[in-house]
């Protein structure tokens, strides 16, 4: 892709910042990345996320535009990952949705919502209602514990930390890229397009962008990582829950990410006892092998969220672009956001951004 500029400053090296930096450098740009924290992304929501890529499952809480972005992204991830310096675990083995008898009313409601999404987004692989035998065939280690479930074929997940590390290695290997760690910056720190300044500034600071985008808010999430050699699951499993969707995402090395709470709060304090009990009980209820699992980490982060819970690309002043509001779908939609942002940067308009309903304001 030919770009009408030569250099960019990217603020934030979380998920979107790293993806934008790699793609812009691959397109021939000189890229400076300014990150408030260090290379381990310890301040990024992306480090804590489960990185499930589940557009149909997420349609329980997301509109059709986000589902379409998720479906676009699922087909783009393999190509993006293939261009990186290190391999990243990525799979599309589908999502299994299960419930306990006492939650069957909520499960029936969920099934109706997902069926409606399937009608509105025909490109989604059709959901299947399955019985206990089909559940056991998909996940033999669950046996006959569950009598009913839903199977959402083609949905995926990836290893978030391997992705962040691979994006980092790709940036470090590229002579066009300079990485500035422990270097918090804000948009007013730059005068893009003037002498000695980058041609463009791209703000990917997540919640750190609040000083220039004050309607952003944090939505707290707590996640537990366990090491469970006795548990074998082939794919992310979701458990219908009255308060928020709970999931168990199997990662390489017998690691499982159990998440995630969803609490309207900017609070980044450690996980509560209640959330920890709920998450671990849910995992144990799905598979008793989690009883002997070892807790590796209990983490809290806040999802960068706009008032309508939708992602946005905006250009608040000439030569400045902001990509934000990825909420609970950052990994699920990031390639769609990336492709739309790149079209906007290259042409000043983007059919893709319009088709996803993303704001595409003045350049
Ligand atoms: C508990 C939890 C579970 C999740 N699970 C999933 C999931 O399963 N699937 C999914 O798709 N998404 C999930 N997400 C959402 C996903 O993590 C986010 O949508 C995504 O990380 C947002 O990406 P971002 O680049 O905008 O922000 P971030 O990843 O937060 O990165 C922002 C970066 O900007 C840096 N920064 C901040 N201020 C400054 C400054 N002044 N100067 C320079 N740098 C700065 C930060 O240090 C950080 O590195 C989850 C999130 C949470 C919290």
Tab-separated table of C-alpha atoms and ligand atoms in Angstrom:
chain	number	residue	atom	x	y	z
A	1	UNK	CA	0.000	0.000	0.000
A	2	UNK	CA	1.413	3.421	-0.993
A	3	UNK	CA	1.152	6.024	1.747
A	4	UNK	CA	1.164	9.811	1.165
A	5	UNK	CA	3.656	10.380	4.034
A	6	UNK	CA	7.024	9.042	5.213
A	7	UNK	CA	7.076	9.077	9.002
A	8	UNK	CA	4.736	8.468	11.934
A	9	UNK	CA	4.793	8.675	15.706
A	10	UNK	CA	2.664	6.032	17.386
A	11	UNK	CA	1.542	6.597	20.973
A	12	UNK	CA	1.040	3.376	22.927
A	13	UNK	CA	2.563	-0.053	22.286
A	14	UNK	CA	-0.359	-2.235	23.370
A	15	UNK	CA	-2.341	-4.228	20.847
A	16	UNK	CA	-3.305	-1.555	18.301
A	17	UNK	CA	-0.062	0.404	18.618
A	18	UNK	CA	2.108	-2.638	17.871
A	19	UNK	CA	-0.095	-3.753	14.979
A	20	UNK	CA	-0.127	-0.268	13.435
A	21	UNK	CA	3.639	0.073	13.901
A	22	UNK	CA	4.426	-3.251	12.202
A	23	UNK	CA	2.064	-2.560	9.300
A	24	UNK	CA	3.244	1.018	8.722
A	25	UNK	CA	6.899	-0.070	8.832
A	26	UNK	CA	6.141	-2.891	6.372
A	27	UNK	CA	4.590	-0.228	4.114
A	28	UNK	CA	7.933	1.639	4.162
A	29	UNK	CA	7.343	4.285	6.840
A	30	UNK	CA	9.810	5.475	9.433
A	31	UNK	CA	8.065	4.668	12.709
A	32	UNK	CA	8.716	6.008	16.227
A	33	UNK	CA	6.738	4.234	18.970
A	34	UNK	CA	6.302	5.979	22.342
A	35	UNK	CA	5.134	3.737	25.178
A	36	UNK	CA	4.506	4.776	28.785
A	37	UNK	CA	5.606	1.366	30.079
A	38	UNK	CA	8.102	-1.242	28.931
A	39	UNK	CA	8.332	-3.915	26.247
A	40	UNK	CA	6.391	-6.474	28.322
A	41	UNK	CA	3.201	-4.405	27.827
A	42	UNK	CA	2.565	-4.493	31.557
A	43	UNK	CA	0.214	-1.483	31.332
A	44	UNK	CA	-1.819	-2.774	28.389
A	45	UNK	CA	-5.262	-4.384	28.480
A	46	UNK	CA	-3.830	-6.613	25.750
A	47	UNK	CA	-1.513	-8.370	28.206
A	48	UNK	CA	-4.389	-9.522	30.425
A	49	UNK	CA	-6.938	-10.422	27.724
A	50	UNK	CA	-7.978	-13.971	26.879
A	51	UNK	CA	-7.799	-13.096	23.154
A	52	UNK	CA	-10.835	-15.053	22.120
A	53	UNK	CA	-11.972	-14.381	18.567
A	54	UNK	CA	-15.645	-15.174	18.919
A	55	UNK	CA	-17.879	-12.880	16.854
A	56	UNK	CA	-21.055	-14.945	17.083
A	57	UNK	CA	-20.661	-15.685	20.812
A	58	UNK	CA	-19.969	-11.996	21.440
A	59	UNK	CA	-23.117	-10.972	19.571
A	60	UNK	CA	-24.829	-11.576	22.916
A	61	UNK	CA	-23.306	-8.229	23.922
A	62	UNK	CA	-22.204	-6.665	20.618
A	63	UNK	CA	-24.052	-5.246	17.605
A	64	UNK	CA	-23.904	-6.692	14.105
A	65	UNK	CA	-21.259	-4.150	12.981
A	66	UNK	CA	-18.808	-5.549	15.553
A	67	UNK	CA	-19.713	-9.127	14.585
A	68	UNK	CA	-18.894	-8.304	10.937
A	69	UNK	CA	-15.575	-6.786	11.989
A	70	UNK	CA	-14.842	-9.952	13.957
A	71	UNK	CA	-15.607	-12.148	10.985
A	72	UNK	CA	-13.367	-10.014	8.726
A	73	UNK	CA	-10.592	-10.237	11.324
A	74	UNK	CA	-10.793	-14.020	11.685
A	75	UNK	CA	-9.860	-14.433	8.050
A	76	UNK	CA	-7.118	-11.763	8.242
A	77	UNK	CA	-5.249	-13.033	11.333
A	78	UNK	CA	-3.396	-15.922	9.592
A	79	UNK	CA	-1.926	-13.552	6.997
A	80	UNK	CA	-0.929	-11.009	9.647
A	81	UNK	CA	0.642	-13.664	11.887
A	82	UNK	CA	2.561	-15.142	8.939
A	83	UNK	CA	4.315	-11.780	8.438
A	84	UNK	CA	5.675	-11.709	12.023
A	85	UNK	CA	9.106	-12.692	13.316
A	86	UNK	CA	7.933	-15.476	15.670
A	87	UNK	CA	5.138	-18.058	15.543
A	88	UNK	CA	1.939	-17.291	17.472
A	89	UNK	CA	-0.593	-19.900	18.623
A	90	UNK	CA	-3.848	-19.343	16.678
A	91	UNK	CA	-6.724	-21.766	16.271
A	92	UNK	CA	-10.230	-21.865	14.797
A	93	UNK	CA	-11.688	-24.921	16.480
A	94	UNK	CA	-14.953	-23.181	17.332
A	95	UNK	CA	-16.542	-22.214	20.639
A	96	UNK	CA	-18.474	-24.567	22.896
A	97	UNK	CA	-21.253	-22.967	24.973
A	98	UNK	CA	-22.470	-24.940	28.008
A	99	UNK	CA	-24.832	-24.332	30.890
A	100	UNK	CA	-26.096	-25.854	34.085
A	101	UNK	CA	-29.745	-26.802	34.356
A	102	UNK	CA	-30.536	-23.793	36.571
A	103	UNK	CA	-29.344	-21.440	33.803
A	104	UNK	CA	-31.401	-23.005	30.990
A	105	UNK	CA	-33.747	-19.996	30.678
A	106	UNK	CA	-30.766	-17.702	30.156
A	107	UNK	CA	-29.292	-20.259	27.712
A	108	UNK	CA	-32.519	-20.313	25.680
A	109	UNK	CA	-32.450	-16.509	25.516
A	110	UNK	CA	-28.812	-16.604	24.372
A	111	UNK	CA	-29.631	-19.189	21.680
A	112	UNK	CA	-32.373	-16.922	20.316
A	113	UNK	CA	-30.010	-13.929	20.196
A	114	UNK	CA	-27.309	-15.931	18.395
A	115	UNK	CA	-29.847	-17.363	15.935
A	116	UNK	CA	-30.975	-13.826	15.092
A	117	UNK	CA	-27.349	-12.774	14.553
A	118	UNK	CA	-26.928	-15.734	12.198
A	119	UNK	CA	-29.837	-14.442	10.107
A	120	UNK	CA	-28.386	-10.908	10.025
A	121	UNK	CA	-24.810	-11.991	9.214
A	122	UNK	CA	-25.182	-14.881	6.761
A	123	UNK	CA	-21.406	-15.216	6.305
A	124	UNK	CA	-21.163	-16.659	9.855
A	125	UNK	CA	-20.922	-20.458	9.972
A	126	UNK	CA	-24.257	-21.692	11.369
A	127	UNK	CA	-24.480	-22.423	15.093
A	128	UNK	CA	-25.454	-26.001	16.064
A	129	UNK	CA	-27.496	-27.083	19.083
A	130	UNK	CA	-25.829	-30.246	20.386
A	131	UNK	CA	-26.607	-32.965	22.923
A	132	UNK	CA	-24.457	-34.648	25.556
A	133	UNK	CA	-23.023	-37.211	23.120
A	134	UNK	CA	-21.965	-34.495	20.668
A	135	UNK	CA	-20.384	-32.511	23.527
A	136	UNK	CA	-18.428	-35.598	24.589
A	137	UNK	CA	-17.331	-36.156	20.976
A	138	UNK	CA	-16.005	-32.582	20.737
A	139	UNK	CA	-14.459	-32.537	24.219
A	140	UNK	CA	-13.989	-36.134	25.434
A	141	UNK	CA	-12.626	-35.019	28.799
A	142	UNK	CA	-15.993	-33.424	29.696
A	143	UNK	CA	-17.703	-36.822	29.503
A	144	UNK	CA	-21.449	-36.636	30.021
A	145	UNK	CA	-21.402	-33.814	32.537
A	146	UNK	CA	-23.507	-31.537	30.287
A	147	UNK	CA	-26.715	-32.616	28.531
A	148	UNK	CA	-26.999	-29.714	26.102
A	149	UNK	CA	-24.842	-27.100	24.487
A	150	UNK	CA	-24.245	-24.888	21.489
A	151	UNK	CA	-21.363	-25.276	19.078
A	152	UNK	CA	-20.177	-22.209	17.158
A	153	UNK	CA	-17.924	-23.515	14.366
A	154	UNK	CA	-15.017	-21.494	12.999
A	155	UNK	CA	-14.574	-19.213	16.008
A	156	UNK	CA	-11.026	-18.814	17.218
A	157	UNK	CA	-8.516	-17.663	19.768
A	158	UNK	CA	-4.833	-16.790	19.872
A	159	UNK	CA	-2.083	-16.478	22.459
A	160	UNK	CA	-2.144	-12.790	23.402
A	161	UNK	CA	1.277	-12.712	25.041
A	162	UNK	CA	2.940	-14.614	22.199
A	163	UNK	CA	1.367	-12.115	19.796
A	164	UNK	CA	2.653	-9.113	21.755
A	165	UNK	CA	6.123	-10.707	21.907
A	166	UNK	CA	6.128	-11.530	18.209
A	167	UNK	CA	5.014	-8.019	17.244
A	168	UNK	CA	7.808	-6.687	19.463
A	169	UNK	CA	10.427	-8.957	17.854
A	170	UNK	CA	9.217	-7.871	14.409
A	171	UNK	CA	9.541	-4.201	15.355
A	172	UNK	CA	12.983	-4.725	16.919
A	173	UNK	CA	14.225	-6.387	13.719
A	174	UNK	CA	13.080	-3.497	11.501
A	175	UNK	CA	15.611	-0.708	10.951
A	176	UNK	CA	12.788	1.737	10.149
A	177	UNK	CA	11.412	1.439	13.695
A	178	UNK	CA	12.603	3.196	16.872
A	179	UNK	CA	11.047	2.092	20.152
A	180	UNK	CA	10.898	4.558	23.062
A	181	UNK	CA	10.036	2.831	26.357
A	182	UNK	CA	9.063	4.586	29.601
A	183	UNK	CA	8.132	7.509	27.339
A	184	UNK	CA	4.570	8.689	27.962
A	185	UNK	CA	3.415	11.166	25.326
A	186	UNK	CA	0.228	13.062	24.472
A	187	UNK	CA	-1.013	14.518	21.178
A	188	UNK	CA	-0.076	18.123	22.118
A	189	UNK	CA	3.576	16.988	22.457
A	190	UNK	CA	3.758	16.869	18.625
A	191	UNK	CA	3.365	19.311	15.741
A	192	UNK	CA	3.031	16.792	12.897
A	193	UNK	CA	4.093	17.925	9.458
A	194	UNK	CA	6.414	20.682	10.702
A	195	UNK	CA	10.219	20.617	10.546
A	196	UNK	CA	11.820	17.860	12.614
A	197	UNK	CA	8.407	16.335	13.448
A	198	UNK	CA	6.683	13.159	12.237
A	199	UNK	CA	4.316	13.518	9.277
A	200	UNK	CA	1.500	11.814	11.215
A	201	UNK	CA	0.629	11.002	14.852
A	202	UNK	CA	-1.399	7.883	15.589
A	203	UNK	CA	-2.822	7.631	19.085
A	204	UNK	CA	-3.297	4.044	20.289
A	205	UNK	CA	-3.055	4.675	24.028
A	206	UNK	CA	-6.219	2.858	25.054
A	207	UNK	CA	-7.360	4.313	28.366
A	208	UNK	CA	-4.217	6.479	28.429
A	209	UNK	CA	-5.845	8.636	25.707
A	210	UNK	CA	-8.465	9.999	28.113
A	211	UNK	CA	-6.846	13.464	28.380
A	212	UNK	CA	-7.659	13.965	24.656
A	213	UNK	CA	-10.805	11.764	24.503
A	214	UNK	CA	-12.586	12.324	27.764
A	215	UNK	CA	-15.630	10.143	27.077
A	216	UNK	CA	-13.409	7.051	27.324
A	217	UNK	CA	-14.035	4.921	30.406
A	218	UNK	CA	-12.590	1.744	31.858
A	219	UNK	CA	-14.588	-1.474	32.205
A	220	UNK	CA	-12.857	-3.614	34.769
A	221	UNK	CA	-12.117	-7.260	34.054
A	222	UNK	CA	-10.513	-9.931	36.231
A	223	UNK	CA	-8.843	-12.985	34.737
A	224	UNK	CA	-7.159	-16.035	36.280
A	225	UNK	CA	-4.425	-18.084	34.597
A	226	UNK	CA	-3.980	-21.636	35.813
A	227	UNK	CA	-1.667	-24.488	34.917
A	228	UNK	CA	-3.753	-27.664	34.721
A	229	UNK	CA	-1.890	-30.701	33.322
A	230	UNK	CA	-4.922	-32.903	34.128
A	231	UNK	CA	-7.313	-30.963	31.909
A	232	UNK	CA	-7.546	-31.322	28.154
A	233	UNK	CA	-9.797	-28.946	26.253
A	234	UNK	CA	-9.499	-28.413	22.502
A	235	UNK	CA	-11.225	-25.054	22.273
A	236	UNK	CA	-12.604	-22.136	24.332
A	237	UNK	CA	-15.595	-23.156	26.415
A	238	UNK	CA	-18.170	-20.642	27.603
A	239	UNK	CA	-20.413	-21.151	30.547
A	240	UNK	CA	-23.739	-19.317	30.573
A	241	UNK	CA	-23.817	-17.252	33.735
A	242	UNK	CA	-26.463	-14.854	35.020
A	243	UNK	CA	-24.047	-11.915	35.480
A	244	UNK	CA	-21.480	-12.121	32.681
A	245	UNK	CA	-20.285	-14.685	30.131
A	246	UNK	CA	-17.591	-16.873	31.714
A	247	UNK	CA	-15.052	-18.694	29.616
A	248	UNK	CA	-12.132	-21.092	29.829
A	249	UNK	CA	-9.623	-20.594	27.030
A	250	UNK	CA	-6.960	-23.321	26.680
A	251	UNK	CA	-3.547	-21.919	25.740
A	252	UNK	CA	-0.358	-23.836	24.867
A	253	UNK	CA	1.507	-25.608	27.695
A	254	UNK	CA	-1.607	-26.692	29.673
A	255	UNK	CA	-2.296	-23.085	30.583
A	256	UNK	CA	-5.917	-22.003	30.848
A	257	UNK	CA	-7.235	-18.463	30.972
A	258	UNK	CA	-10.408	-18.263	33.047
A	259	UNK	CA	-12.334	-15.049	32.667
A	260	UNK	CA	-13.628	-12.580	32.729
A	261	UNK	CA	-15.607	-10.436	35.054
A	262	UNK	CA	-17.111	-7.260	33.668
A	263	UNK	CA	-17.590	-4.424	36.117
A	264	UNK	CA	-18.411	-0.789	35.277
A	265	UNK	CA	-15.411	0.714	37.004
A	266	UNK	CA	-11.957	2.172	36.357
A	267	UNK	CA	-10.716	0.326	39.413
A	268	UNK	CA	-7.430	-1.498	38.693
A	269	UNK	CA	-7.003	-2.832	42.222
A	270	UNK	CA	-6.387	-6.581	42.697
A	271	UNK	CA	-9.179	-9.092	42.016
A	272	UNK	CA	-11.927	-9.434	44.613
A	273	UNK	CA	-12.585	-12.609	46.586
A	274	UNK	CA	-16.060	-12.831	45.050
A	275	UNK	CA	-14.783	-12.667	41.460
A	276	UNK	CA	-12.013	-15.157	42.200
A	277	UNK	CA	-14.509	-17.601	43.737
A	278	UNK	CA	-16.914	-17.225	40.816
A	279	UNK	CA	-14.261	-17.741	38.154
A	280	UNK	CA	-12.618	-20.726	39.839
A	281	UNK	CA	-15.974	-22.347	40.711
A	282	UNK	CA	-17.062	-22.015	37.079
A	283	UNK	CA	-13.892	-23.745	35.894
A	284	UNK	CA	-14.242	-26.500	38.477
A	285	UNK	CA	-17.899	-26.997	37.513
A	286	UNK	CA	-16.874	-27.511	33.882
A	287	UNK	CA	-13.993	-29.899	34.640
A	288	UNK	CA	-13.100	-31.353	38.032
A	289	UNK	CA	-9.455	-31.630	36.909
A	290	UNK	CA	-9.163	-27.913	37.711
A	291	UNK	CA	-9.189	-28.860	41.422
A	292	UNK	CA	-5.489	-29.691	41.213
A	293	UNK	CA	-4.586	-26.813	38.900
A	294	UNK	CA	-1.988	-24.311	40.065
A	295	UNK	CA	-2.934	-20.640	40.026
A	296	UNK	CA	-0.263	-18.876	37.997
A	297	UNK	CA	-1.720	-15.379	37.980
A	298	UNK	CA	-4.774	-13.389	38.975
A	299	UNK	CA	-4.835	-10.196	36.938
A	300	UNK	CA	-6.995	-7.096	36.633
A	301	UNK	CA	-7.198	-4.598	33.789
A	302	UNK	CA	-9.702	-2.135	32.380
A	303	UNK	CA	-11.055	-2.307	28.856
A	304	UNK	CA	-10.867	1.030	26.982
A	305	UNK	CA	-14.516	1.779	26.223
A	306	UNK	CA	-16.522	4.589	24.599
A	307	UNK	CA	-20.068	5.542	25.699
A	308	UNK	CA	-21.766	3.344	23.040
A	309	UNK	CA	-19.321	0.457	23.693
A	310	UNK	CA	-18.298	0.665	20.013
A	311	UNK	CA	-14.807	1.072	18.548
A	312	UNK	CA	-13.920	4.274	16.775
A	313	UNK	CA	-11.325	5.802	14.480
A	314	UNK	CA	-11.323	9.555	14.573
A	315	UNK	CA	-9.125	12.278	13.169
A	316	UNK	CA	-9.530	15.165	15.609
A	317	UNK	CA	-7.128	17.469	13.776
A	318	UNK	CA	-5.160	17.299	10.542
A	319	UNK	CA	-2.452	14.585	10.517
A	320	UNK	CA	-3.651	13.040	13.777
A	321	UNK	CA	-5.564	9.756	13.998
A	322	UNK	CA	-6.960	8.114	17.118
A	323	UNK	CA	-7.906	4.429	17.247
A	324	UNK	CA	-9.728	3.480	20.418
A	325	UNK	CA	-12.772	2.048	22.175
A	326	UNK	CA	-11.898	-1.573	21.452
A	327	UNK	CA	-13.655	-2.513	24.713
A	328	UNK	CA	-13.861	-6.314	25.172
A	329	UNK	CA	-13.247	-7.074	21.495
A	330	UNK	CA	-9.741	-5.780	20.837
A	331	UNK	CA	-8.234	-9.010	19.516
A	332	UNK	CA	-11.465	-10.022	17.848
A	333	UNK	CA	-11.615	-6.862	15.723
A	334	UNK	CA	-8.032	-5.516	15.617
A	335	UNK	CA	-7.284	-6.588	12.007
A	336	UNK	CA	-10.518	-4.908	10.863
A	337	UNK	CA	-9.571	-1.709	12.710
A	338	UNK	CA	-6.071	-1.944	11.236
A	339	UNK	CA	-7.302	-2.391	7.652
A	340	UNK	CA	-9.786	0.479	7.988
A	341	UNK	CA	-7.147	2.768	9.546
A	342	UNK	CA	-4.623	1.934	6.808
A	343	UNK	CA	-7.180	2.719	4.073
A	344	UNK	CA	-7.939	6.039	5.757
A	345	UNK	CA	-4.248	6.877	6.025
A	346	UNK	CA	-3.592	5.931	2.402
A	347	UNK	CA	-6.647	7.472	0.716
A	348	UNK	CA	-8.307	9.828	3.232
A	349	UNK	CA	-11.467	7.709	3.056
A	350	UNK	CA	-12.234	4.047	3.645
A	351	UNK	CA	-15.027	1.921	2.244
A	352	UNK	CA	-14.149	-0.653	4.876
A	353	UNK	CA	-14.509	1.869	7.728
A	354	UNK	CA	-17.891	2.904	6.320
A	355	UNK	CA	-19.056	-0.686	5.957
A	356	UNK	CA	-18.189	-1.308	9.615
A	357	UNK	CA	-19.933	1.901	10.696
A	358	UNK	CA	-16.671	3.338	12.015
A	359	UNK	CA	-16.496	7.078	12.350
A	360	UNK	CA	-14.346	8.462	9.553
A	361	UNK	CA	-14.079	12.165	10.237
A	362	UNK	CA	-11.970	14.788	8.452
A	363	UNK	CA	-8.259	14.233	7.759
B	1	LIG	C1	-9.916	-8.915	31.357
B	1	LIG	C2	-9.908	-8.661	29.885
B	1	LIG	C3	-10.224	-9.687	29.003
B	1	LIG	C4	-10.259	-9.449	27.627
B	1	LIG	N1	-10.528	-10.490	26.789
B	1	LIG	C5	-10.592	-10.268	25.452
B	1	LIG	C6	-10.892	-11.335	24.552
B	1	LIG	O1	-11.057	-12.482	24.939
B	1	LIG	N2	-10.972	-11.047	23.220
B	1	LIG	C7	-10.771	-9.796	22.735
B	1	LIG	O2	-10.872	-9.603	21.534
B	1	LIG	N3	-10.454	-8.767	23.567
B	1	LIG	C8	-10.377	-8.979	24.905
B	1	LIG	N4	-10.077	-7.942	25.745
B	1	LIG	C9	-9.997	-6.581	25.202
B	1	LIG	C10	-8.617	-6.185	24.660
B	1	LIG	O3	-7.622	-6.522	25.566
B	1	LIG	C11	-8.610	-4.672	24.404
B	1	LIG	O4	-9.718	-4.323	23.608
B	1	LIG	C12	-7.331	-4.246	23.683
B	1	LIG	O5	-6.201	-4.612	24.409
B	1	LIG	C13	-7.323	-2.731	23.435
B	1	LIG	O6	-6.149	-2.464	22.703
B	1	LIG	P1	-5.470	-1.025	22.717
B	1	LIG	O7	-4.215	-1.143	21.942
B	1	LIG	O8	-6.482	0.007	22.329
B	1	LIG	O9	-5.161	-0.743	24.271
B	1	LIG	P2	-4.087	-1.462	25.216
B	1	LIG	O10	-3.881	-2.864	24.812
B	1	LIG	O11	-4.533	-1.189	26.612
B	1	LIG	O12	-2.728	-0.648	24.937
B	1	LIG	C14	-2.603	0.715	25.251
B	1	LIG	C15	-1.122	1.023	25.477
B	1	LIG	O13	-0.937	2.444	25.565
B	1	LIG	C16	0.023	2.697	26.590
B	1	LIG	N5	-0.131	4.080	27.053
B	1	LIG	C17	-1.082	4.576	27.883
B	1	LIG	N6	-0.882	5.901	28.067
B	1	LIG	C18	0.208	6.251	27.334
B	1	LIG	C19	0.908	7.470	27.075
B	1	LIG	N7	0.523	8.648	27.620
B	1	LIG	N8	1.966	7.452	26.232
B	1	LIG	C20	2.380	6.294	25.661
B	1	LIG	N9	1.766	5.089	25.891
B	1	LIG	C21	0.698	5.086	26.697
B	1	LIG	C22	-0.301	1.644	27.646
B	1	LIG	O14	0.801	1.474	28.540
B	1	LIG	C23	-0.569	0.433	26.771
B	1	LIG	O15	0.620	-0.293	26.515
B	1	LIG	C24	-9.999	-8.153	27.121
B	1	LIG	C25	-9.636	-7.130	28.002
B	1	LIG	C26	-9.608	-7.369	29.373
B	1	LIG	C27	-9.206	-6.260	30.310
